[in-house]
JSON list of C-alpha atoms in Angstrom, two decimals:
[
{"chain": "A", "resi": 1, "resn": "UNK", "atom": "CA", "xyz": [-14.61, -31.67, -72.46]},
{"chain": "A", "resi": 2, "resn": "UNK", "atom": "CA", "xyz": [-11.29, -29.63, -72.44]},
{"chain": "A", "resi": 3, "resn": "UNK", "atom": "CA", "xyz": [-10.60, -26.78, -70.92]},
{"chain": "A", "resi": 4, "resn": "UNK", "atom": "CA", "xyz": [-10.50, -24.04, -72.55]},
{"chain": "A", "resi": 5, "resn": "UNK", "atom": "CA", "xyz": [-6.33, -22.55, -71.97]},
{"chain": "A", "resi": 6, "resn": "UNK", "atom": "CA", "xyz": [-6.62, -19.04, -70.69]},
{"chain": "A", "resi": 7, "resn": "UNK", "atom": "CA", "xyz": [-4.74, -15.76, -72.83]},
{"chain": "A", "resi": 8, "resn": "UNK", "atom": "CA", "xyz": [-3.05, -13.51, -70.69]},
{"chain": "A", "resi": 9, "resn": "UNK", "atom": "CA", "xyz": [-4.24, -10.19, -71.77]},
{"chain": "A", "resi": 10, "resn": "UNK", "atom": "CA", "xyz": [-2.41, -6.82, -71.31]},
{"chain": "A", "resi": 11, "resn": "UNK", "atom": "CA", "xyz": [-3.44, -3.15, -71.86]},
{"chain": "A", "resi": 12, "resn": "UNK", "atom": "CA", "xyz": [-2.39, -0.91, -74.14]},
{"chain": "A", "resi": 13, "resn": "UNK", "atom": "CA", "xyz": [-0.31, 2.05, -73.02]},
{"chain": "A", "resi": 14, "resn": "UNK", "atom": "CA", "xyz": [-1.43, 4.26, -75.51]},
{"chain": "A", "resi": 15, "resn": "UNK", "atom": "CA", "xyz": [-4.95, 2.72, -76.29]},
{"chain": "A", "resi": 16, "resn": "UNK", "atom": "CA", "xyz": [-5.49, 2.10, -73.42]},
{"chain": "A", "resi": 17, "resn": "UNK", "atom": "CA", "xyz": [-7.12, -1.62, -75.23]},
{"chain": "A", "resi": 18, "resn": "UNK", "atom": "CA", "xyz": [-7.04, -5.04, -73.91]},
{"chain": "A", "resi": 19, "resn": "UNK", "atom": "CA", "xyz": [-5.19, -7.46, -76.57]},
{"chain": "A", "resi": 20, "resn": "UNK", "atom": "CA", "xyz": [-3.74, -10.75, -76.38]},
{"chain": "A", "resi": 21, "resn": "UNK", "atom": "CA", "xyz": [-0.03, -10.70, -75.06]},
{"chain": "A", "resi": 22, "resn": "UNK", "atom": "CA", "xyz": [1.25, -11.98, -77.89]},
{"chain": "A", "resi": 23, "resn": "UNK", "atom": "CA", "xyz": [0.47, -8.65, -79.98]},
{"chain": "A", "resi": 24, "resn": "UNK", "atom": "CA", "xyz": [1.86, -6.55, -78.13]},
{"chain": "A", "resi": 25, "resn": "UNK", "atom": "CA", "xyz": [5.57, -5.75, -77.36]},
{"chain": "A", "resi": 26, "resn": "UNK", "atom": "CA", "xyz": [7.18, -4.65, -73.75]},
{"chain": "A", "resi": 27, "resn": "UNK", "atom": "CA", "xyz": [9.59, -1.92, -73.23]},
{"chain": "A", "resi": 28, "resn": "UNK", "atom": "CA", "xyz": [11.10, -1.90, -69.68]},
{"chain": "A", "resi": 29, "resn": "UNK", "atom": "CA", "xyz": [13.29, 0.39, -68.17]},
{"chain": "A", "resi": 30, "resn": "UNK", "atom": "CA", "xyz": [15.59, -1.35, -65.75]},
{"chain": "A", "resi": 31, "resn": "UNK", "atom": "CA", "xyz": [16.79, -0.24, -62.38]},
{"chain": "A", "resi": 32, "resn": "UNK", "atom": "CA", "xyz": [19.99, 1.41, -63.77]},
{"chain": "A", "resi": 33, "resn": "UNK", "atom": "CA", "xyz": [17.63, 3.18, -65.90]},
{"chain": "A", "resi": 34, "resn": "UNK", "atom": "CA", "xyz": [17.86, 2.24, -69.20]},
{"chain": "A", "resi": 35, "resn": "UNK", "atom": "CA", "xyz": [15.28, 1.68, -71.47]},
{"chain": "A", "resi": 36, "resn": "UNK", "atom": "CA", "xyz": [14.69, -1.25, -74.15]},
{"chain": "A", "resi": 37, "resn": "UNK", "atom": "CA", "xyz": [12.50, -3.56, -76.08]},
{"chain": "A", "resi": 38, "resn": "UNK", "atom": "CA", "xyz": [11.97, -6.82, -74.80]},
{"chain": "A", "resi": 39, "resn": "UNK", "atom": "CA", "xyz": [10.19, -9.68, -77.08]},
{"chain": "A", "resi": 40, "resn": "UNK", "atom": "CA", "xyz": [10.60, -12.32, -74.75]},
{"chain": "A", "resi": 41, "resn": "UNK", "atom": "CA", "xyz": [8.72, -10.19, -72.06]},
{"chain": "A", "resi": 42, "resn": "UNK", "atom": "CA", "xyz": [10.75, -12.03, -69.27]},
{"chain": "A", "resi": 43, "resn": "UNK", "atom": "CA", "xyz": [13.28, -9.10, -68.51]},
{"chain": "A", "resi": 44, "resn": "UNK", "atom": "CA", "xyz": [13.23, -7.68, -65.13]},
{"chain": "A", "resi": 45, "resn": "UNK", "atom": "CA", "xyz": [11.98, -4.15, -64.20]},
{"chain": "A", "resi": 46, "resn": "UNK", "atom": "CA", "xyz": [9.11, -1.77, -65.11]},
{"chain": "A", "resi": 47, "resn": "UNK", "atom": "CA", "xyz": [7.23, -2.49, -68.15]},
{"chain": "A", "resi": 48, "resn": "UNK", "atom": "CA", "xyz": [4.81, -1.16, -70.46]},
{"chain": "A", "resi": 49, "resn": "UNK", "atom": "CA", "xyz": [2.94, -2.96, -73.91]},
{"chain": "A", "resi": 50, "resn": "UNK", "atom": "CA", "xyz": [2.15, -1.09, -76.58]},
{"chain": "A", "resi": 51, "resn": "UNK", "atom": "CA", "xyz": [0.06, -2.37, -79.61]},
{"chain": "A", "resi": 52, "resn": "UNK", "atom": "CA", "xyz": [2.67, -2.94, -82.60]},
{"chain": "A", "resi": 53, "resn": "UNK", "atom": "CA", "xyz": [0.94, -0.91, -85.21]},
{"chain": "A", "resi": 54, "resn": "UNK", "atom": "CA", "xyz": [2.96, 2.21, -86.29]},
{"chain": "A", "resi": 55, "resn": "UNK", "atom": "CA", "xyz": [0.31, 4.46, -85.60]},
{"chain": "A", "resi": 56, "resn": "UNK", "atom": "CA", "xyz": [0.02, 3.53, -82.08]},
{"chain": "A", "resi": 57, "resn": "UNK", "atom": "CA", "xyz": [3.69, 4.06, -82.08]},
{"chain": "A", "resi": 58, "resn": "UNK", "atom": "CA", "xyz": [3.94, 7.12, -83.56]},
{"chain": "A", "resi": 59, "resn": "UNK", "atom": "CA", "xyz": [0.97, 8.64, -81.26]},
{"chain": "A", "resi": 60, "resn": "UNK", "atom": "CA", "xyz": [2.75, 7.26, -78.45]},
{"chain": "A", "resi": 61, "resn": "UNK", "atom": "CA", "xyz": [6.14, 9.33, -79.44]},
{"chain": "A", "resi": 62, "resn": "UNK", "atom": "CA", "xyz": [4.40, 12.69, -79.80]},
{"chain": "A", "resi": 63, "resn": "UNK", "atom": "CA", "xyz": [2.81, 12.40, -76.36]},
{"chain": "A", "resi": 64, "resn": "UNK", "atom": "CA", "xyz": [5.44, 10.88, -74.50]},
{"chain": "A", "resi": 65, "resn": "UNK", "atom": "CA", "xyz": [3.23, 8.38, -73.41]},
{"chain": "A", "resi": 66, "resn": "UNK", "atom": "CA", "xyz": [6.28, 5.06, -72.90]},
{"chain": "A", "resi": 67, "resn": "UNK", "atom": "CA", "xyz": [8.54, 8.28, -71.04]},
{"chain": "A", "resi": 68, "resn": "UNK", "atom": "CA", "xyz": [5.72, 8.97, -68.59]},
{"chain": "A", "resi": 69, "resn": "UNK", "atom": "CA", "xyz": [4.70, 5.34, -67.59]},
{"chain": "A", "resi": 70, "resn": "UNK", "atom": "CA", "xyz": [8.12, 4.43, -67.56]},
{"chain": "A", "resi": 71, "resn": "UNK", "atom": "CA", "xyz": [9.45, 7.40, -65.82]},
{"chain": "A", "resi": 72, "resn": "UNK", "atom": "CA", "xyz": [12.25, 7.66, -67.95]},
{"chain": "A", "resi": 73, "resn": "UNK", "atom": "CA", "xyz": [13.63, 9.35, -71.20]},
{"chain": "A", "resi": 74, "resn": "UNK", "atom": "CA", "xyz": [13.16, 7.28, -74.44]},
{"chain": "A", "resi": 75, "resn": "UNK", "atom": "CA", "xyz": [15.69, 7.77, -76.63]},
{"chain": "A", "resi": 76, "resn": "UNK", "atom": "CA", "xyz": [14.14, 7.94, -80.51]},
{"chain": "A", "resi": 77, "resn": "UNK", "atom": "CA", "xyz": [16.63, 5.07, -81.79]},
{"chain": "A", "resi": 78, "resn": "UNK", "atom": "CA", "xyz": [13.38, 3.47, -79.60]},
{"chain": "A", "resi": 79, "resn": "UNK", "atom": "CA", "xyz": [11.12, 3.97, -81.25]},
{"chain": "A", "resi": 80, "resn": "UNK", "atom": "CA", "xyz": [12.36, 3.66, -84.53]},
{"chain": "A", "resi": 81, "resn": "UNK", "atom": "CA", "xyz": [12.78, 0.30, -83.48]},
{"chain": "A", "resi": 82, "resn": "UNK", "atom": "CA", "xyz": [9.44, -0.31, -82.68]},
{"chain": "A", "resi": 83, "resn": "UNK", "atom": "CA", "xyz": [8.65, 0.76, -86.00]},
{"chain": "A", "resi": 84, "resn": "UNK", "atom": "CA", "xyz": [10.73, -1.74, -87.53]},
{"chain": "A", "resi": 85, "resn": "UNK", "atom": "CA", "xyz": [9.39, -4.40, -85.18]},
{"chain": "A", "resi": 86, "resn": "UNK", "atom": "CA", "xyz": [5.79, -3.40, -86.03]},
{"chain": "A", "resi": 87, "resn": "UNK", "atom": "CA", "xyz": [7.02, -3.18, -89.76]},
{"chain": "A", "resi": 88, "resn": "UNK", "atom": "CA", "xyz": [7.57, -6.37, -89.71]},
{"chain": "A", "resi": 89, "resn": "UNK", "atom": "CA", "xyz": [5.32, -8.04, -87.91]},
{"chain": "A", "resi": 90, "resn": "UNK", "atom": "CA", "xyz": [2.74, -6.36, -90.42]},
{"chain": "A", "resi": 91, "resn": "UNK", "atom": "CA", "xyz": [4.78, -8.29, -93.34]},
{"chain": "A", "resi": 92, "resn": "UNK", "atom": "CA", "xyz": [4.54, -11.38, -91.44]},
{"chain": "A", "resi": 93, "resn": "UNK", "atom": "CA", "xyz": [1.12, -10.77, -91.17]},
{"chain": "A", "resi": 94, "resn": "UNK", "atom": "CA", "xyz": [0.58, -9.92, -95.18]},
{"chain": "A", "resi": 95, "resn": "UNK", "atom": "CA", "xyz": [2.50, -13.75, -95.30]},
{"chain": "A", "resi": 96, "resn": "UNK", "atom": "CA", "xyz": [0.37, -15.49, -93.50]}
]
């Protein structure tokens, strides 16, 4: 009988959802500060996950919900990011 491996599961910052880690991104703002996207979800500092659907992404910009978890100003070069990211990913998806 194997054992069954264990996802790590994060939450949503705007959903406020439990999803697998892997669906989600991380934006971190670093000590200096600054604010980016990390995939690898290794970089150090505070960090938030937010689904990658553009919706989520778009709800998340109008609220300022990343800028008050973070504590921080998110520039919109940001979020257009994540759009692409999510823009993507929902190609990959299509792919698949």
């Amino acid at each position: 009988m194997a054992a069954q491996k264990k996802i790590p599961l994060r939450k949503c910052v705007v959903t406020g959802e439990m999803k697998p880690k892997r669906e989600m991104v991380r934006i971190v703002r670093s000590k200096e500060g600054e604010v980016s996207i990390d995939p690898t979800g290794k970089k150090a500092g505070r960090g938030a996950y937010i689904t990658l659907d553009p919706e989520c992404i778009l709800q998340a910009k109008k609220k300022n919900i990343l800028a008050r978890h973070l504590k921080a100003d998110i520039a919109d070069a940001i979020y257009d990011e994540l759009l692409a990211l999510a823009e993507k990913e929902k190609q990959a998806g299509h792919e698949a």
